[in-house]
Coordinates of C-alpha atoms in Angstrom, one line a residue:
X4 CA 0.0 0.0 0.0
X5 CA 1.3 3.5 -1.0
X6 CA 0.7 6.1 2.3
X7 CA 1.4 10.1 2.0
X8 CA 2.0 12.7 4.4
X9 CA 3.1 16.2 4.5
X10 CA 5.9 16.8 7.2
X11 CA 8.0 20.3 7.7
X12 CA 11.1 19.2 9.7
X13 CA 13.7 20.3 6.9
X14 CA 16.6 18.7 9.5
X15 CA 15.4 15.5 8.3
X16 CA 15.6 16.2 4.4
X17 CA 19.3 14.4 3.5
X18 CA 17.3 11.1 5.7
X19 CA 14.0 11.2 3.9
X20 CA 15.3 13.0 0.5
X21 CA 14.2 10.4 -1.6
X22 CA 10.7 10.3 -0.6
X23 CA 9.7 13.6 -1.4
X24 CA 7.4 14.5 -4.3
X25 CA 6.2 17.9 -3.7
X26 CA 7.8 21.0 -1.8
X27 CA 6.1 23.9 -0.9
X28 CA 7.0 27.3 -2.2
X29 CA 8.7 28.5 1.2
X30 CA 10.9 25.2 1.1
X31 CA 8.9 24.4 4.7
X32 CA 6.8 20.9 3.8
X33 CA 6.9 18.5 1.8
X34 CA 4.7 15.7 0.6
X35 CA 6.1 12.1 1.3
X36 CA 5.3 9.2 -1.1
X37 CA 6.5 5.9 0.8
X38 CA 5.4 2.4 0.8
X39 CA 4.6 -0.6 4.0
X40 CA 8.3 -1.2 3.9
X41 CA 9.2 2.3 4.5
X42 CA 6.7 3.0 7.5
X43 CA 9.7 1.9 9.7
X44 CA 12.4 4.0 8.4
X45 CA 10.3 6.7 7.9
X46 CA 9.3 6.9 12.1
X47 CA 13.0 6.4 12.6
X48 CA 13.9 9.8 10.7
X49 CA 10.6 11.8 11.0
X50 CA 7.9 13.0 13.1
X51 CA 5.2 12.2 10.8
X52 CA 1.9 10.7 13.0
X53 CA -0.4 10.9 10.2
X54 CA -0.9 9.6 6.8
X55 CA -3.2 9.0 4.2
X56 CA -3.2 6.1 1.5
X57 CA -4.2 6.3 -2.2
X58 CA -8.0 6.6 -1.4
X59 CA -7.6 9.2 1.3
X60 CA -8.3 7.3 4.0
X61 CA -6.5 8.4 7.0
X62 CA -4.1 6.6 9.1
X63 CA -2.5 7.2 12.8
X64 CA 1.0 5.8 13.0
X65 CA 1.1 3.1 16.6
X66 CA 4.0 1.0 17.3
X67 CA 5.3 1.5 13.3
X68 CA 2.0 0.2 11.9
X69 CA -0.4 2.6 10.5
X70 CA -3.9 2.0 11.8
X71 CA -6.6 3.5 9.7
X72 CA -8.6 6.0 11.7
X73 CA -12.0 5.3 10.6
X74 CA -12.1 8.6 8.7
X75 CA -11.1 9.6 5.2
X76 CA -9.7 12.7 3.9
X77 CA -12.0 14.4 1.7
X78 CA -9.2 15.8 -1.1
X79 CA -6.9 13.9 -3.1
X80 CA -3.0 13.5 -2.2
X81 CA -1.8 16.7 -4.4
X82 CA -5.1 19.0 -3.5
X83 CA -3.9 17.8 0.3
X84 CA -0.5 19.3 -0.3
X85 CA -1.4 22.0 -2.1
X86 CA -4.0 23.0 0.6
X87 CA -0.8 22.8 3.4
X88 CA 1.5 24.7 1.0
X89 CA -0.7 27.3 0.7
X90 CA -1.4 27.9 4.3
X91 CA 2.3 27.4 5.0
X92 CA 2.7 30.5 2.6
X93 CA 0.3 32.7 4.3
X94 CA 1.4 31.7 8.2
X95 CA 5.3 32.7 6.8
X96 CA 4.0 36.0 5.8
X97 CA 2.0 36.5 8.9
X98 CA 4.9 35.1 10.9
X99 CA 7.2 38.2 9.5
X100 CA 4.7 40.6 10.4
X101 CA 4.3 39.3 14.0
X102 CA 8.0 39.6 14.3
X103 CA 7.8 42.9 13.2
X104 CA 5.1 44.2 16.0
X105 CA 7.4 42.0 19.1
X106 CA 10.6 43.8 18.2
X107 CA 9.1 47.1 17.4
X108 CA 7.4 46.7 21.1
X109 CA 9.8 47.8 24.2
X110 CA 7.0 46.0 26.6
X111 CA 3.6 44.2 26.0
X112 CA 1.2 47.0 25.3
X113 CA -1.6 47.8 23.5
X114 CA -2.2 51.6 22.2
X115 CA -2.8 53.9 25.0
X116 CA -5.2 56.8 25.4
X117 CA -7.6 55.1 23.2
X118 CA -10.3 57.4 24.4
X119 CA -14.1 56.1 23.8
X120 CA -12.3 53.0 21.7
X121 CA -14.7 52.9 18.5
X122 CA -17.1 49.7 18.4
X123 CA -14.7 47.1 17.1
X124 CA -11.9 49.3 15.1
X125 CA -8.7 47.4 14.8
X126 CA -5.8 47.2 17.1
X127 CA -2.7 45.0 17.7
X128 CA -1.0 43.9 20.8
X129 CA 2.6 42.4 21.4
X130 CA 3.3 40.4 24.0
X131 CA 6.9 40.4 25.1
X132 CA 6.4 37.8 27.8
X133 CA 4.8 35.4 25.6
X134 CA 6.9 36.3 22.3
X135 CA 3.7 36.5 20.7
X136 CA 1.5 39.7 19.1
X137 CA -2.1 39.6 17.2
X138 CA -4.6 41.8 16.2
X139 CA -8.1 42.2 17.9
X140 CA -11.1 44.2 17.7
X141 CA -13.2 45.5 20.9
X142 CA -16.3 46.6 21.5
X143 CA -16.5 48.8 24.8
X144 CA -20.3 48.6 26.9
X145 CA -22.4 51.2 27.0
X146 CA -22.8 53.5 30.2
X147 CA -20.1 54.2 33.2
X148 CA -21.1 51.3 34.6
X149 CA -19.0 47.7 34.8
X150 CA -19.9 45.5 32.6
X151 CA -19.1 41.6 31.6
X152 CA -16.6 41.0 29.2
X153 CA -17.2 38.3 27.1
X154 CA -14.2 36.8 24.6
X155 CA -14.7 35.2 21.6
X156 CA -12.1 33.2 19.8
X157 CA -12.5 31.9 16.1
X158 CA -11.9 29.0 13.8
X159 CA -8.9 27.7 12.1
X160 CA -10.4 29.5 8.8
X161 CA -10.4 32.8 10.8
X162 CA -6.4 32.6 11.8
X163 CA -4.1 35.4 9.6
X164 CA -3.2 38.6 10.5
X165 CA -6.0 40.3 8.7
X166 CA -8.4 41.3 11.7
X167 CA -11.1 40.3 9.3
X168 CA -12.3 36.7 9.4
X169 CA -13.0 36.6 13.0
X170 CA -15.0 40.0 13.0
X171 CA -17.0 38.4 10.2
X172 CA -17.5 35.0 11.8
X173 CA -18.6 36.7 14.7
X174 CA -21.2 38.1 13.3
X175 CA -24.1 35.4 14.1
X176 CA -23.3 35.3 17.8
X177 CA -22.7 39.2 17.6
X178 CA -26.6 39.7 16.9
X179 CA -27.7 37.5 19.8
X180 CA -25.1 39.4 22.6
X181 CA -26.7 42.7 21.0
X182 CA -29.5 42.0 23.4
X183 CA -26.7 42.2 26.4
X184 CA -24.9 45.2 27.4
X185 CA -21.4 43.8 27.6
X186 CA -17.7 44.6 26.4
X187 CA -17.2 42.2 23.2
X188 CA -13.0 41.3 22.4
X189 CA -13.0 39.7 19.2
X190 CA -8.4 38.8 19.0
X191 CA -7.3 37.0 15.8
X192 CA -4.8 34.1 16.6
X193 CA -1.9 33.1 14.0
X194 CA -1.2 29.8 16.0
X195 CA -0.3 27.2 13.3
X196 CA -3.0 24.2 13.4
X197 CA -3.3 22.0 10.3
X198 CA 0.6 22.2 8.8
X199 CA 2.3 19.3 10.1
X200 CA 3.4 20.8 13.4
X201 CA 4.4 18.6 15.8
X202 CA 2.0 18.1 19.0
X203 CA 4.7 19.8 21.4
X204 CA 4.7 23.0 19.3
X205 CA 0.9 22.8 18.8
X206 CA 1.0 23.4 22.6
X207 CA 3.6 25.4 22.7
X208 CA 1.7 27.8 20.3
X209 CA -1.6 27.3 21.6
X210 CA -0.9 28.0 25.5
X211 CA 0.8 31.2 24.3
X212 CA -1.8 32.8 22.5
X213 CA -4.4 32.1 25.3
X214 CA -1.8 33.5 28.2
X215 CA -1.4 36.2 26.2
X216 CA -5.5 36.7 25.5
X217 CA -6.2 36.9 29.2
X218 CA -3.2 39.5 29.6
X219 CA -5.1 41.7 27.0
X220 CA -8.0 41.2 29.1
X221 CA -6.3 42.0 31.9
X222 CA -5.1 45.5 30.3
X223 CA -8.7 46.3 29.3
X224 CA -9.8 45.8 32.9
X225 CA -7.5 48.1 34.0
X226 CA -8.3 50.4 31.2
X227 CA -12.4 50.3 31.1
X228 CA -15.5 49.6 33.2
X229 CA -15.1 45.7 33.0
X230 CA -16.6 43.6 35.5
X231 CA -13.7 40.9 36.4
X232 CA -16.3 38.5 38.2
X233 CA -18.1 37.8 34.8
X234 CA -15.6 37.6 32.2
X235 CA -17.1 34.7 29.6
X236 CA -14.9 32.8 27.0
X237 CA -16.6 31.3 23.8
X238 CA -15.3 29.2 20.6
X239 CA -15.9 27.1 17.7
X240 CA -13.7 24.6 16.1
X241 CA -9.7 25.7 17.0
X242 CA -11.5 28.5 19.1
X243 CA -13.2 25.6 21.0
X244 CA -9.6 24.1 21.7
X245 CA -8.9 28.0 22.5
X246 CA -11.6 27.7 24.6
X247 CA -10.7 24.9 26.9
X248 CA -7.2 25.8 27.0
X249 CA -7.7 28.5 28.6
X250 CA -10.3 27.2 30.8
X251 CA -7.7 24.6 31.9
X252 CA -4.9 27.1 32.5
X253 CA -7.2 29.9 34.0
X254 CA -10.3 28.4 36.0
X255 CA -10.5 31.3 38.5
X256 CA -10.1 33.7 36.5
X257 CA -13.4 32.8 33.8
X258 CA -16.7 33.0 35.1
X259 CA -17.8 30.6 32.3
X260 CA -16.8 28.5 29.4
X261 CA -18.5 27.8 26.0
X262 CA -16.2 25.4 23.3
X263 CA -18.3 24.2 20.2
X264 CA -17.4 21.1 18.0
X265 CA -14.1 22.3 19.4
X266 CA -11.6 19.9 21.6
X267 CA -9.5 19.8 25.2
X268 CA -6.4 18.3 23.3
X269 CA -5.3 16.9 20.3
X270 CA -4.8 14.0 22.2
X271 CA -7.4 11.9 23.8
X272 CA -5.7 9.8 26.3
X273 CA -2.3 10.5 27.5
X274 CA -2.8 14.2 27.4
X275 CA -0.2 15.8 29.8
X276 CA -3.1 18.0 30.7
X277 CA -4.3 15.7 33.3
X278 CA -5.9 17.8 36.0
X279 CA -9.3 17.8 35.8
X280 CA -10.0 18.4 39.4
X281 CA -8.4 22.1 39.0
X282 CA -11.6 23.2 36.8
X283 CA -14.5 21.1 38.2
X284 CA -15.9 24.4 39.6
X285 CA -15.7 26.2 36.6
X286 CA -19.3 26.4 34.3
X287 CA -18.4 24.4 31.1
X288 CA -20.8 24.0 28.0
X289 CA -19.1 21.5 25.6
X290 CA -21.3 21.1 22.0
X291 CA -20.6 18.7 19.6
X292 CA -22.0 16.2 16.9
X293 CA -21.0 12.9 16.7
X294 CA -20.6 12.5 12.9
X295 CA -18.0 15.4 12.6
X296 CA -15.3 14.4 10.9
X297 CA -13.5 17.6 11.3
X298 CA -13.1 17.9 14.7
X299 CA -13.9 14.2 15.8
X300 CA -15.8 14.2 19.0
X301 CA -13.4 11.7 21.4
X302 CA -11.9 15.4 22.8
X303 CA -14.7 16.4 24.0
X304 CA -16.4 12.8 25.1
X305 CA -13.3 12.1 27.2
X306 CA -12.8 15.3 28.6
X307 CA -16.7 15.9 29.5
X308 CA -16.4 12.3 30.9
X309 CA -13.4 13.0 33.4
X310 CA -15.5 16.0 34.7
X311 CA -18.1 14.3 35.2
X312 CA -16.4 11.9 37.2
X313 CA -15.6 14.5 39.6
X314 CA -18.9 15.8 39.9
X315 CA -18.0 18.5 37.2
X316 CA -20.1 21.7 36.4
X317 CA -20.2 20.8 32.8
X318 CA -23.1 21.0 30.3
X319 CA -22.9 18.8 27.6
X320 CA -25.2 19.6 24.2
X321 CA -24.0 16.3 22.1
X322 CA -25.7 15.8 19.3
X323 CA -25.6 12.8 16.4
X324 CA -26.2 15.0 12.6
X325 CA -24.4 18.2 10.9
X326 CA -21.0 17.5 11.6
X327 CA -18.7 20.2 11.8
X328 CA -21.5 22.7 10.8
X329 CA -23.5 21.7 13.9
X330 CA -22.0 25.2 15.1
X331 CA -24.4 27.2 13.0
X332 CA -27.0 25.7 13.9
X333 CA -25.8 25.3 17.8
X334 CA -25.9 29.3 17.9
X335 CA -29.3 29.6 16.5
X336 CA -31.1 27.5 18.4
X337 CA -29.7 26.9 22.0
X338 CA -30.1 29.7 24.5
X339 CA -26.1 29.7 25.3
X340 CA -25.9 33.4 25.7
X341 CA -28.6 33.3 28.2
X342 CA -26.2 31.0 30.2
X343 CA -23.5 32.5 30.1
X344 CA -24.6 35.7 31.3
X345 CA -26.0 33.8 34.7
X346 CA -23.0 32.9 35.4
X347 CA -20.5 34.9 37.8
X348 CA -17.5 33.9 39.6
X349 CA -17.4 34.2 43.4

């Protein structure tokens, strides 16, 4: 059988040279052809976990046997590539630009004396601490009274630089907290996902973006009227992963938590975020559908499950229909703003 895979370690090129068939334009990835007899060599000299075969079905590499996953890749080998390449393109654009804003920045700031801060005109912040920066949009409350905060972080499709795509796939869940006088912080991560990165610098990526989204909302608290006892987090897809990151890493500092068809880990079991008991306290809505082959649903069964265990204060909306899109229809229908607005922290 003839597997492919996309990897972007180039240290490993002189071992794994003759497999490659496609490079990107950056020189980043490259698309591995390879065949049974390869599968060990190429976990010897490679951190590849994932593959695909001829027909797109997907395979998870255990013990140096690749053990279809039960799903299958809905593009062909090339259109696979070509998809990675492209986003690789785009991520080392946005990567230059980032680099520009950290070492223009003497300290993590955002731009002071922002006066009445016009609904949801764009802004960046760097974050020294967290080597990070990213743009965002706000939307201050109205009146000189505090208000909730609530934090919204966006899909995989959403991630760039632009400080576009999230504004715009806000936009549903916008109209519903219209009805709620709150402060609305839309940030824009440009945390790599889907190119081959390895699962240590998916977390490595991922817990700096959402340390460095509470210390924004930390600066806006000390800025505006923001009430710090109701400060709500919400996400679909990556931004549900966003979502229970930061749950995970900041449980008294959320008054709630909303994560849709999103995940707690890439990984399932073995996850060295093992601590359940530090965020049993904390209100948790997980969504999900069971046939979403996007964003398979094992996340968010095992982590609900574990909570549970411990006599968790998790809401679970799991459904068995719409796959990945279940979100749109998730926002429509439940009353999840209602929710979160009940909740307060002590």
């Amino acid at each position: 059988m003839r597997y492919y895979c996309v990897i972007n370690k180039e240290a490993y090129m002189k071992a794994i040279n003759r497999f490659i068939v496609r490079q990107s334009e950056t020189g980043n990835i490259f698309l591995l052809s390879f065949e049974d007899s390869d599968l060990e060599y190429i976990e010897k000299n490679s951190e590849v976990i994932k593959f695909i075969d001829g027909s797109t079905k997907i395979y998870n590499l255990e013990n140096g046997k690749a053990v279809y996953s039960g799903h299958k890749l809905k593009l062909s080998p090339n259109r696979w590539f070509g998809k990675m390449a492209k986003t690789d393109t785009a991520i080392h654009k946005e990567n230059d630009i980032v680099k520009k804003h950290i070492e223009k920045a003497s300290a993590t700031s955002i731009k002071k004396n922002m006066g009445s801060f016009p609904a949801y005109k764009s802004y960046w912040v760097t974050d020294r601490e967290n080597a990070t920066a990213f743009p965002f949009r706000f939307k201050k409350a109205k009146g000189s009274e505090k208000q909730p905060l609530v934090i919204f972080f966006s899909g995989a499709d959403a991630l760039g630089t632009d400080n576009i795509k999230p504004y715009f796939e806000c936009l549903p869940m916008r109209l519903k907290l219209k009805k709620h006088n709150c402060n609305i912080l839309i940030p824009q991560s440009n945390t790599k996902t889907n190119n081959g990165s390895s699962y240590q610098s998916w977390n490595d990526g991922l817990n700096r973006y959402v340390r460095s989204v509470k210390r924004l909302a930390e600066m806006l608290i000390a800025e505006y009227q923001i009430d710090e006892s109701r400060i709500y987090i919400f996400g679909t897809s990556f931004g549900g992963f966003c979502t229970w990151r930061s749950a995970y890493l900041f449980p008294d500092f959320y008054a709630a938590a909303l994560t849709v068809v999103g995940g707690f880990d890439t990984k399932v079991k073995n996850s060295e975020y093992a601590d359940f008991e530090r965020m049993k306290r904390l209100p948790l809505w997980a969504a999900h559908s069971a046939d979403d082959t996007n964003v398979t649903i094992d996340r968010d069964d095992y982590a609900v499950e574990k909570l549970r265990a411990l006599s968790g204060n998790i809401k679970y909306t799991r459904w068995d229909k719409y796959g990945h899109a279940m979100a749109y229809r998730f926002y429509r229908k439940e009353k999840w703003c209602e929710w979160l607005f009940k909740q307060k922290r002590e």
